[in-house]
Short mmCIF file of C-alpha atoms and ligand atoms in Angstrom, two decimals:
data_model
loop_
_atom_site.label_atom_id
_atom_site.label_comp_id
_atom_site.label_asym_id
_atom_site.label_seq_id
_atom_site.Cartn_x
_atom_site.Cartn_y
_atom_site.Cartn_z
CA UNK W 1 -24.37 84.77 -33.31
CA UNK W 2 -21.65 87.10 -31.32
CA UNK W 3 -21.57 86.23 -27.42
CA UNK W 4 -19.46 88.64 -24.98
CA UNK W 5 -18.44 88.21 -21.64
CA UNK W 6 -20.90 89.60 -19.57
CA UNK W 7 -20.18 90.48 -15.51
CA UNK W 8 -22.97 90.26 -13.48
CA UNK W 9 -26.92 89.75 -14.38
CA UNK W 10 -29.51 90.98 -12.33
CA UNK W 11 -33.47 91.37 -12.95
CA UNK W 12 -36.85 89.50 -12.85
CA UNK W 13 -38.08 87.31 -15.54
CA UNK W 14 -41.21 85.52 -16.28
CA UNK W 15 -40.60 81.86 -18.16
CA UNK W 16 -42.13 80.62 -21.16
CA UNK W 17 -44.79 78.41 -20.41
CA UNK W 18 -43.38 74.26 -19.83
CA UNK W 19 -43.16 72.29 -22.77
CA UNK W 20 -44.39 68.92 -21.65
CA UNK W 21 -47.49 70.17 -20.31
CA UNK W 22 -48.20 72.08 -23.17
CA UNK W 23 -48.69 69.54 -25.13
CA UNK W 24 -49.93 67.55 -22.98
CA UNK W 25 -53.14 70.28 -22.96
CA UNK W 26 -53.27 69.87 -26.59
CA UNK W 27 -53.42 65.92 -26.64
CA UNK W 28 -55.73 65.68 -23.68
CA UNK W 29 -58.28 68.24 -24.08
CA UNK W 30 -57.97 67.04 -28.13
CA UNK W 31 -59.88 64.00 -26.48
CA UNK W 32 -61.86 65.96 -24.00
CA UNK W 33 -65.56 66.85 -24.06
CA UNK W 34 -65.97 70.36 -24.62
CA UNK W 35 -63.21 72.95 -24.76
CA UNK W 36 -59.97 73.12 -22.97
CA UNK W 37 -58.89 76.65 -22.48
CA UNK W 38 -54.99 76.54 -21.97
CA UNK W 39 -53.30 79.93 -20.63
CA UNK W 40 -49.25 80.46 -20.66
CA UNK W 41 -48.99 77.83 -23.67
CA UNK W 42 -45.16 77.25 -25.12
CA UNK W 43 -45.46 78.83 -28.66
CA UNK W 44 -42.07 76.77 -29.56
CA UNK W 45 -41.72 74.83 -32.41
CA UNK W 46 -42.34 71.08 -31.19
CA UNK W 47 -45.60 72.55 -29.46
CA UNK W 48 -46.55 74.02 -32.66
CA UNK W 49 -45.75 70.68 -34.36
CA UNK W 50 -48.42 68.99 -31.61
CA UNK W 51 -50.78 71.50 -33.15
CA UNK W 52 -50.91 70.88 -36.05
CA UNK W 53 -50.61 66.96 -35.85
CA UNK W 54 -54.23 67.73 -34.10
CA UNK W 55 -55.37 69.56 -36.70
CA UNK W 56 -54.84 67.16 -38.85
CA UNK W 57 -56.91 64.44 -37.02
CA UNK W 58 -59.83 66.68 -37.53
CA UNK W 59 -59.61 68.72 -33.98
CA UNK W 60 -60.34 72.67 -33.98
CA UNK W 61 -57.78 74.76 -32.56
CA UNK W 62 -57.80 77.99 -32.14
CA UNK W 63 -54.54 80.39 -31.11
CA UNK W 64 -53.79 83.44 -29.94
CA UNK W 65 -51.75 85.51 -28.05
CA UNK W 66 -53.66 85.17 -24.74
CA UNK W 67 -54.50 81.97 -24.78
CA UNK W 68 -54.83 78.26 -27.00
CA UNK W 69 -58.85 76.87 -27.53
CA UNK W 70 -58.91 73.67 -28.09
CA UNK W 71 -62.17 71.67 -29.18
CA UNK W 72 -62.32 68.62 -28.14
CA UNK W 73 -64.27 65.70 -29.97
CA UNK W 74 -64.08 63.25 -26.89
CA UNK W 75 -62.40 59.89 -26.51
CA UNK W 76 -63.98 58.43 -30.20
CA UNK W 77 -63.33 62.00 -31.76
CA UNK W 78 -60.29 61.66 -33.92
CA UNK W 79 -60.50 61.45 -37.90
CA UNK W 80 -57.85 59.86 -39.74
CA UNK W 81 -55.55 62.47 -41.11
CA UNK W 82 -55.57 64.11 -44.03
CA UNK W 83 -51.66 64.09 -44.46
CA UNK W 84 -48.41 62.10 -43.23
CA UNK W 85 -48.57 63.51 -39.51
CA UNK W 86 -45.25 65.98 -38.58
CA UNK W 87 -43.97 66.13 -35.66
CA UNK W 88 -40.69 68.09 -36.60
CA UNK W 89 -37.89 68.28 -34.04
CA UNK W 90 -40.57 66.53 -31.54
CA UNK W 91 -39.63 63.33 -29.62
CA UNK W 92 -42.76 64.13 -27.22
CA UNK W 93 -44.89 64.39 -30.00
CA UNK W 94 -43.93 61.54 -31.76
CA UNK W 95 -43.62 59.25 -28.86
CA UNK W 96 -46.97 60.25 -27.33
CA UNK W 97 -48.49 60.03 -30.99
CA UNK W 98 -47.59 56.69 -31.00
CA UNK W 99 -49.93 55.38 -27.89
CA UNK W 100 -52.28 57.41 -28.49
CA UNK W 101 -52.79 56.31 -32.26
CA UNK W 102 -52.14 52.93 -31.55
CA UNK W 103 -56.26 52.04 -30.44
CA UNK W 104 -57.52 54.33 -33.20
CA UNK W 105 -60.07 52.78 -36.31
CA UNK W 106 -57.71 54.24 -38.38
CA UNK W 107 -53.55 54.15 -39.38
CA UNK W 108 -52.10 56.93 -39.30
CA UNK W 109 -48.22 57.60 -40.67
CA UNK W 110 -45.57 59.60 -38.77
CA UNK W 111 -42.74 61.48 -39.61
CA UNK W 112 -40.18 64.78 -38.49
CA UNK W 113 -37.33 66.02 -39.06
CA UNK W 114 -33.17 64.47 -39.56
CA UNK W 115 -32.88 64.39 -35.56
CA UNK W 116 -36.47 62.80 -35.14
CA UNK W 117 -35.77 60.07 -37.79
CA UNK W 118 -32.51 59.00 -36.12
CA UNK W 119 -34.14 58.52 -32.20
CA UNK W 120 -35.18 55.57 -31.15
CA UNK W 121 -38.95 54.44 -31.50
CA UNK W 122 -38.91 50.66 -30.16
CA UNK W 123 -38.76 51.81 -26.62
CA UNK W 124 -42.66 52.51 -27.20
CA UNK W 125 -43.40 49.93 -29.96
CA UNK W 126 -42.48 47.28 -27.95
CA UNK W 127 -44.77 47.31 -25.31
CA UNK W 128 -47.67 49.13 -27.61
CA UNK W 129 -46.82 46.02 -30.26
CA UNK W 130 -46.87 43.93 -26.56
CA UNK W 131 -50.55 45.64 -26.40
CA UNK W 132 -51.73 44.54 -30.08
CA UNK W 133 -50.83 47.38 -31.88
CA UNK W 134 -49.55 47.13 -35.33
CA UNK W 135 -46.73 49.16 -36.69
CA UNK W 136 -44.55 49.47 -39.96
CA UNK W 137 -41.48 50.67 -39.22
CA UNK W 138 -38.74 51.38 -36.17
CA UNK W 139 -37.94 54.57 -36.58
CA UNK W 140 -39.65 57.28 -38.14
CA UNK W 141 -41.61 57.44 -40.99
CA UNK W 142 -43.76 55.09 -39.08
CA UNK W 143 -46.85 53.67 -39.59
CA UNK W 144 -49.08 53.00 -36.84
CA UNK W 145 -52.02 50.69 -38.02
CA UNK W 146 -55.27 50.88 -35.57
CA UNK W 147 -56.08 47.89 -33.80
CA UNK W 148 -57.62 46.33 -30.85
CA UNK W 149 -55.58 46.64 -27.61
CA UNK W 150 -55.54 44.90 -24.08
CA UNK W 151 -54.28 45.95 -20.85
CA UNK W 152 -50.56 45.22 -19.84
CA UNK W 153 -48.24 44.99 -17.03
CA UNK W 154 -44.89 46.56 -18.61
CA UNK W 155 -41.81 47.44 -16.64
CA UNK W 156 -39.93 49.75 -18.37
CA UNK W 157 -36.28 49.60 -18.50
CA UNK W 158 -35.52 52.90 -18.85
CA UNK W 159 -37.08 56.08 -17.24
CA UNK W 160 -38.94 57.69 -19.66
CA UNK W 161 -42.15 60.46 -19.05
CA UNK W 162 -42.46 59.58 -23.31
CA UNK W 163 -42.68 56.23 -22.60
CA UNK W 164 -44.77 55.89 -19.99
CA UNK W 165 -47.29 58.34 -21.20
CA UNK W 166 -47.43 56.77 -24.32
CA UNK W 167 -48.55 53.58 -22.98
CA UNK W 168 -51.53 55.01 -20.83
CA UNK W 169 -53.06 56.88 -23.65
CA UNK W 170 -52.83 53.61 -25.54
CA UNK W 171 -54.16 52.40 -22.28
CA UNK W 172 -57.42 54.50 -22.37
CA UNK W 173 -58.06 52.35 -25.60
CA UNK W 174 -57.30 49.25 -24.42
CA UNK W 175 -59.92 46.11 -22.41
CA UNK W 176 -58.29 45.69 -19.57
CA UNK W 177 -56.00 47.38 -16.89
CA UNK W 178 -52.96 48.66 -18.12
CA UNK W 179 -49.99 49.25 -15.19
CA UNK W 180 -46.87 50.62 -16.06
CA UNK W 181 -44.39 50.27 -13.71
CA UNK W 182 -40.97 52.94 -13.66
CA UNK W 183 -37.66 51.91 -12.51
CA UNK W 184 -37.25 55.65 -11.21
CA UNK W 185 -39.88 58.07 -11.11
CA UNK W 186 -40.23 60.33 -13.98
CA UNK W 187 -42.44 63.60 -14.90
CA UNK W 188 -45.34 63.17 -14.01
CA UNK W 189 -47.81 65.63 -15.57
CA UNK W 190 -49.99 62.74 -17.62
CA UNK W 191 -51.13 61.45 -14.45
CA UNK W 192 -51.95 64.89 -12.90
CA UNK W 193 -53.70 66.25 -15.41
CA UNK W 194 -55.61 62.40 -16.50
CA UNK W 195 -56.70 62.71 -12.77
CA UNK W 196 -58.15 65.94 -13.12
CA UNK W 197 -60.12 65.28 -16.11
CA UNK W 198 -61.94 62.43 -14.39
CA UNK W 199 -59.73 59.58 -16.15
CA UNK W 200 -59.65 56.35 -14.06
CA UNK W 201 -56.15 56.46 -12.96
CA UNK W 202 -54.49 55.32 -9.82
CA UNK W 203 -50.92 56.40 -9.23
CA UNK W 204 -48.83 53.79 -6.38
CA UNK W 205 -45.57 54.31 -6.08
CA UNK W 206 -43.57 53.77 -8.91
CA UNK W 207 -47.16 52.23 -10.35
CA UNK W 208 -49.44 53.84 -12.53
CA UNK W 209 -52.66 52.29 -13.94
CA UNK W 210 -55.33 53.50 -16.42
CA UNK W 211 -58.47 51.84 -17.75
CA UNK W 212 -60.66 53.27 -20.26
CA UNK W 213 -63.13 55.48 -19.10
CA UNK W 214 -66.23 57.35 -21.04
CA UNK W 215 -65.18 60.60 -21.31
CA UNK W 216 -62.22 63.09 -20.35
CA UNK W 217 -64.16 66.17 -19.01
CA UNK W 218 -62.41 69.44 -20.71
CA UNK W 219 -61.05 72.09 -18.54
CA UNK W 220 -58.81 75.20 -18.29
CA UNK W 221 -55.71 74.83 -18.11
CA UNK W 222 -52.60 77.59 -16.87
CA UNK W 223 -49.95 76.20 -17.64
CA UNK W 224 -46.39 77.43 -15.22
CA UNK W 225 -43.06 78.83 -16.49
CA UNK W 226 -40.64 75.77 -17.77
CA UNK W 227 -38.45 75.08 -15.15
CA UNK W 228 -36.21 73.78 -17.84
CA UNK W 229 -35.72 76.97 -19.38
CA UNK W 230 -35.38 78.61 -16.22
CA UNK W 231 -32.17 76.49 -15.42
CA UNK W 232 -30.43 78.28 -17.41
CA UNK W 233 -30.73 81.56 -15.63
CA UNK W 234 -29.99 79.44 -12.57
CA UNK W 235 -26.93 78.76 -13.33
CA UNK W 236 -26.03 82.18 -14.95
CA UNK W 237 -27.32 84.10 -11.60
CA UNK W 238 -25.24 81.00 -9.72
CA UNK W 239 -21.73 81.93 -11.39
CA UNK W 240 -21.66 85.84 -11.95
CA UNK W 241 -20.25 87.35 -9.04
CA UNK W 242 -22.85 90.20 -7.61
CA UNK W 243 -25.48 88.80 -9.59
CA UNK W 244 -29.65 87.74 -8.45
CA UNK W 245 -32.66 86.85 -10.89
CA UNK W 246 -35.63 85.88 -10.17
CA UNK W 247 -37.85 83.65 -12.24
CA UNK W 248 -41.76 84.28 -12.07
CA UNK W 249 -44.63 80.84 -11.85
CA UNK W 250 -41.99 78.40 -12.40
CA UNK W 251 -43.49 74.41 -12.12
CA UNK W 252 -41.72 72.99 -9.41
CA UNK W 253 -43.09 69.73 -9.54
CA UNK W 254 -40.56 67.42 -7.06
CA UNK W 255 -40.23 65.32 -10.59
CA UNK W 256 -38.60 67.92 -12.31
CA UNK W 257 -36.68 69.90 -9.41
CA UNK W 258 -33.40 67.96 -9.47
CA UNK W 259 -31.42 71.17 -10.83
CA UNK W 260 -32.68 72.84 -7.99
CA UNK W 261 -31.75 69.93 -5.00
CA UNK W 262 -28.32 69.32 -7.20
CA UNK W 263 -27.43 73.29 -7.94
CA UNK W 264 -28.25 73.63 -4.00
CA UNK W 265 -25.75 70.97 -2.95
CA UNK W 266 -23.11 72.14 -5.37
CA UNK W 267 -23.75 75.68 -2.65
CA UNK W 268 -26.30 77.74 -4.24
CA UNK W 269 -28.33 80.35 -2.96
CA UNK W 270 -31.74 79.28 -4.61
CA UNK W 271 -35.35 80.10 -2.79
CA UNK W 272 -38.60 79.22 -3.67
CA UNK W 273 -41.32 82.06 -2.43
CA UNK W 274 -44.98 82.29 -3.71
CA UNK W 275 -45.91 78.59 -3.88
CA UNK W 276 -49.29 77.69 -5.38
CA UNK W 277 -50.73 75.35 -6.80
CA UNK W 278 -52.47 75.35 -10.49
CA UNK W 279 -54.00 72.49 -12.08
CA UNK W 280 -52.54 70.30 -9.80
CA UNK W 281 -48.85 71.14 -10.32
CA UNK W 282 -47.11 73.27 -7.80
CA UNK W 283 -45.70 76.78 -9.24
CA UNK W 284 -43.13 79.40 -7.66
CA UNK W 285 -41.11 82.43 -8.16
CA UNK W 286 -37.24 81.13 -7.72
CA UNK W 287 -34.50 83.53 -6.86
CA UNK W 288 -30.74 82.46 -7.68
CA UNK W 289 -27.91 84.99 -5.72
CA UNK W 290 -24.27 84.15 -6.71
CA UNK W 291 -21.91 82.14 -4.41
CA UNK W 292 -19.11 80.10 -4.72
CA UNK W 293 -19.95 76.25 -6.26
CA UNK W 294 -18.24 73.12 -5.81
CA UNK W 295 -18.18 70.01 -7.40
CA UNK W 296 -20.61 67.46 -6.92
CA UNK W 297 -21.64 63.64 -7.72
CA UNK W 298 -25.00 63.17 -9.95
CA UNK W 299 -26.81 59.69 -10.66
CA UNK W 300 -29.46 57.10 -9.84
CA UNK W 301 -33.18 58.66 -9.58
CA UNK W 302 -32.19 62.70 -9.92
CA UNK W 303 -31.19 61.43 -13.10
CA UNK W 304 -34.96 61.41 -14.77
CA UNK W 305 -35.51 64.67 -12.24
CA UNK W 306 -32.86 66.75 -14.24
CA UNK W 307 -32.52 64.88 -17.74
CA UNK W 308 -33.03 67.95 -19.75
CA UNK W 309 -30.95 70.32 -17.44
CA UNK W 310 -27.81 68.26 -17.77
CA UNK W 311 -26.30 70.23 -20.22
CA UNK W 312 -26.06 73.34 -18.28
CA UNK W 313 -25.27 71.71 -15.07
CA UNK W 314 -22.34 70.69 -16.82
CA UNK W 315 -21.73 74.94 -17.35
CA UNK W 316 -22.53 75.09 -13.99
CA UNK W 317 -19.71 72.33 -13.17
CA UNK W 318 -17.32 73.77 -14.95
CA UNK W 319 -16.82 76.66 -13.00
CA UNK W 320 -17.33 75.32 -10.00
CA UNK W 321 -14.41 73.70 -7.94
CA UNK W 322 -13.26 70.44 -8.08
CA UNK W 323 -14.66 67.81 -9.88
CA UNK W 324 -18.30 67.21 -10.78
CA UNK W 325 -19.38 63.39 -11.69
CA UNK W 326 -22.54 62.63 -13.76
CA UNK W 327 -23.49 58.72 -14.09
CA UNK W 328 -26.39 56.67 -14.98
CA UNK W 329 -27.09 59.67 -17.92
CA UNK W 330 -26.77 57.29 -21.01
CA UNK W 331 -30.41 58.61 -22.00
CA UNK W 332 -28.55 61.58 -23.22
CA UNK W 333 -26.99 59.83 -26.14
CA UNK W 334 -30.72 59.72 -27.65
CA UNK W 335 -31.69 63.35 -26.93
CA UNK W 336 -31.81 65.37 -29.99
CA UNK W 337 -28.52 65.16 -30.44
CA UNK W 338 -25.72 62.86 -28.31
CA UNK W 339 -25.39 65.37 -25.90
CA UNK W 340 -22.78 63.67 -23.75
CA UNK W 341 -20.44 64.18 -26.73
CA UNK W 342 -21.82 67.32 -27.96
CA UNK W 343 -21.07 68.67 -24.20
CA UNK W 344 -18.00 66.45 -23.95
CA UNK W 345 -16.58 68.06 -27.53
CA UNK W 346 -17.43 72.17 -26.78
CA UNK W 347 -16.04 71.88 -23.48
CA UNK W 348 -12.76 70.80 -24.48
CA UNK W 349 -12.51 73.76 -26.89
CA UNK W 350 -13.00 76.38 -24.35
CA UNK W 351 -10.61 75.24 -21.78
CA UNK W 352 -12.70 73.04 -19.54
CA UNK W 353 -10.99 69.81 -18.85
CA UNK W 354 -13.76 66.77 -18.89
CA UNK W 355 -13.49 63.72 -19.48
CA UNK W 356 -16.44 61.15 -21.44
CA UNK W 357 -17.51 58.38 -19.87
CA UNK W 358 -19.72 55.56 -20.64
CA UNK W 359 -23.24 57.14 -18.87
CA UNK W 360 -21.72 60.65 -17.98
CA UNK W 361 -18.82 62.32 -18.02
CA UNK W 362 -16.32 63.43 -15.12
CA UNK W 363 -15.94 67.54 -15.33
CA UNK W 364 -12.86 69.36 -13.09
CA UNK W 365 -13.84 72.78 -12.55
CA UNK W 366 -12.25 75.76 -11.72
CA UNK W 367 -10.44 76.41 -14.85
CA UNK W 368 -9.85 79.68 -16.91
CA UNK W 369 -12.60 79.17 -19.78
CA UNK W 370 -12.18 81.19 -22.55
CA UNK W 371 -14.20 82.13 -25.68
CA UNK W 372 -14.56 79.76 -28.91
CA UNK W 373 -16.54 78.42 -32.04
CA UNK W 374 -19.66 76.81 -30.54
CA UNK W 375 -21.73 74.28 -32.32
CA UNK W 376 -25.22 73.68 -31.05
CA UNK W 377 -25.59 70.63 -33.26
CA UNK W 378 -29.35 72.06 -33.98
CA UNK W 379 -29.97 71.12 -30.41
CA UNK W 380 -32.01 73.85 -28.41
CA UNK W 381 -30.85 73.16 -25.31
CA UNK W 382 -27.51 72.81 -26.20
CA UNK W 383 -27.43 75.97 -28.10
CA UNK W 384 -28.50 78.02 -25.00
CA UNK W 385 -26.22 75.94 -22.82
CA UNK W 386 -23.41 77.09 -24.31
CA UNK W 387 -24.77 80.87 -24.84
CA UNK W 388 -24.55 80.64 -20.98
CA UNK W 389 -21.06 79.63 -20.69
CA UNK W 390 -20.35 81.91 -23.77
CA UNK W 391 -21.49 84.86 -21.74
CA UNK W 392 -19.63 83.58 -18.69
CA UNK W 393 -16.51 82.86 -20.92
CA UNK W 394 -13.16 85.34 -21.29
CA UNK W 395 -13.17 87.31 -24.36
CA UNK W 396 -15.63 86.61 -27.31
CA UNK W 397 -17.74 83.66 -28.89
CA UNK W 398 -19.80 82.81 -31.94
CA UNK W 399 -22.82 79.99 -31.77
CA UNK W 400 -23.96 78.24 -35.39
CA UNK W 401 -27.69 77.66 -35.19
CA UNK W 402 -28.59 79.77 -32.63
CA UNK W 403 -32.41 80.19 -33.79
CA UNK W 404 -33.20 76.07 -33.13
CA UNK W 405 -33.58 77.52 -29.28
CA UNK W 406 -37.11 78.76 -30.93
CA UNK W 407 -38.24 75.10 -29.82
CA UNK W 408 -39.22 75.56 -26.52
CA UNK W 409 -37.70 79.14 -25.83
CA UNK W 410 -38.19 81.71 -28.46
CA UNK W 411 -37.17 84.51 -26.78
CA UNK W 412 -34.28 83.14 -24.83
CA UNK W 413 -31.64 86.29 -26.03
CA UNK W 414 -33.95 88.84 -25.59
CA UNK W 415 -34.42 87.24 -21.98
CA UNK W 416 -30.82 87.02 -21.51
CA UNK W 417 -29.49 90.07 -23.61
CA UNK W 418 -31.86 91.61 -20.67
CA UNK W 419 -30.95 90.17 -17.65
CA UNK W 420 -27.06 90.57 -18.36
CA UNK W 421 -25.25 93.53 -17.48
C1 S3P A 1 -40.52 64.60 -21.86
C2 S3P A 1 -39.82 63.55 -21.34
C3 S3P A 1 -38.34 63.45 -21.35
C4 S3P A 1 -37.69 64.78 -21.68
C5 S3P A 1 -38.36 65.49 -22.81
C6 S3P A 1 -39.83 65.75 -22.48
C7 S3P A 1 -41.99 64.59 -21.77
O1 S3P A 1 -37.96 62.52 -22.33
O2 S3P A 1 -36.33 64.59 -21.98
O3 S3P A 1 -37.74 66.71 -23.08
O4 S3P A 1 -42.62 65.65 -21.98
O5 S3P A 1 -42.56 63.53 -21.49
P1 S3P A 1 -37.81 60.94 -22.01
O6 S3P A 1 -39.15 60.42 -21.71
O7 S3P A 1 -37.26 60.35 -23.29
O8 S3P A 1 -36.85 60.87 -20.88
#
């Protein structure tokens, strides 16, 4: 694909509905009595892939344009699958499949795609195999062989939504209380929406505990605009001069906000207007202006707030002033692709000086950046990323791969082809 400079971008935009909750609608109301109508759901490709892993354990699911049905079969409901379970380009998928097959009567075998094969699986077979479950494998193709399970306490080392989601859906399985305890606090939608389908789940801090309960009651779901996709326009209305966009229902649950609190402090002018709630997560309409950014330190607990959006804060850091330091971000190195050298090795062809470091990378801003050869290493979120700085970029630019953004934003260019004038 061709990328141009564009000058300023201006216009209103609704976002494609958030990934993680998406398929957390699926999974959920999968085990839900009765049916759980979900409006606004991601049609991307790893939300696909969590339909049809359902589908495949025997669950009715019905999709359209307006809205996804899904029939539930309740906590017991799930048939062993007919095929080898694929959850493509899906870490989500394939971490949450994990817990929640792990207390089945049944094995099950995973697999997905180059990326998926390569990321690391132990961080949920470890404490799942810690719970009694029995797998064959590390990395994908798995096997997860049904067993018994029993409660835990299990402090995770890293801070990871997959992770800890994982484990209470395994937990819903298991005798016993199961407590997971985060080092920082992650996404939190599991816990919202378990609440709110009458699961027995107490949240305390950086605590969460589930027990099993009788049945999840089904519900309807809407499900907000991604605020992970909408980042991107953040930082494009940010950086073009004469430029404002607003972005309609956004989730701006405080877990996921840290591209807001960091794009702020870097001298943004972001506002939230409209807020709501829906289905227990708060939603607004966010409107970026252009000003002038600076440079700005990032680490510790925003770091699990703003995971996904580090790639294009780097953008954003690069044409700020001065210098921009991200730390504690060695979580990126397992995304689906190493994104601190992905980042790290684009940059440098463009003009941006940055420098890798061991859990980040140090970026000095201010630079001319010019056009060039992207890669998006098959990586959605790298791939529009770099369309951002592309379009912020002197003279032209080409992207490989450009169509992988169809995993959790399929109509990204139109979006931007749109909004930039
Ligand atoms: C997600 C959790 C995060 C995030 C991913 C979606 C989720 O991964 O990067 O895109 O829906 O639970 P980790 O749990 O590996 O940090």
């Amino acid at each position: 694909m061709q990328l141009e400079k564009i000058t300023r971008a201006y216009g209103e935009v609704r976002m494609p509905g958030d990934k993680s909750i998406s398929h957390r609608g699926v999974m959920l109301g999968a085990l839900g009595d009765g049916t759980t109508e979900i409006e606004g759901f991601l049609m991307g490709a790893d939300c696909l892939s969590t339909i049809d892993c359902f589908r495949n354990m025997g669950i009715g699911i019905e999709v359209s344009q307006e809205r996804v049905l899904v029939h539930g079969k309740g906590l017991k409901g799930l048939r062993q699958p007919e095929r080898q379970l694929y959850t493509g380009n899906s870490g989500t998928t394939t971490r949450l499949l994990c817990g929640l097959l792990a207390g089945q009567p049944f094995d099950a075998s995973i697999t997905g795609d180059a990326s998926i094969c390569k990321r690391p699986m132990n961080r949920v077979i470890n404490p799942l195999t810690e719970m009694g479950a029995r797998f064959s494998g590390e990395f994908c193709p798995l096997t997860v062989h049904g067993a018994p399970l029993h409660g835990i306490r299990y402090r995770m080392p890293v801070a990871s939504a997959q992770v800890k989601t994982a484990l209470l859906l395994a937990g819903l399985y298991a005798q016993g209380e199961t407590v997971v305890r985060e080092s920082e606090k992650s996404r939190d939608h599991t816990e919202r929406m378990l609440a709110s389908m009458g699961a027995d789940i107490r949240v305390d801090g950086l605590d969460v505990a589930v027990r099993a309960c009788d049945r999840l009651e089904a519900q309807k779901i809407r499900v907000p605009g991604d605020i992970s996709s909408a980042a991107f326009f953040l930082v494009l209305g940010a950086v073009l001069p004469n430029s404002e966009i607003t972005l309609l229902d956004v989730g701006v649950n405080p877990t996921r906000t840290g591209v807001i609190d960091v794009l702020r402090e870097m001298g943004a002018d972001i506002r939230l207007e409209n807020m709501h709630e829906q289905n227990r997560e708060p939603v607004a309409d966010i409107t970026v202006c252009s000003s002038a950014l600076h440079g700005t330190a990032i680490g510790g607990a925003l770091i699990p707030r703003l995971i996904d959006e580090l790639p294009i804060i780097a953008v954003a850091a690069a044409f700020a002033t001065g210098k921009t330091v991200i730390r504690d971000a060695q979580e990126l190195k397992v995304k689906e692709t190493n994104r601190i050298r992905a980042v790290v090795d684009e940059f440098k062809k463009c003009g941006v000086d940055v420098t890798e470091t061991k859990d980040g990378m140090v970026i000095r801003g201010g630079r001319p950046v010019h056009g060039a050869a992207f890669k998006s290493y098959g990586d959605h979120r790298m791939a529009m990323s770099l369309a951002v700085l592309a379009q912020m970029a002197e003279g032209a630019s080409s992207l490989d791969d450009a169509d992988c953004v169809s995993i959790s934003y399929p109509g990204f260019f139109e979006d931007l082809h749109r909004l930039g004038l």
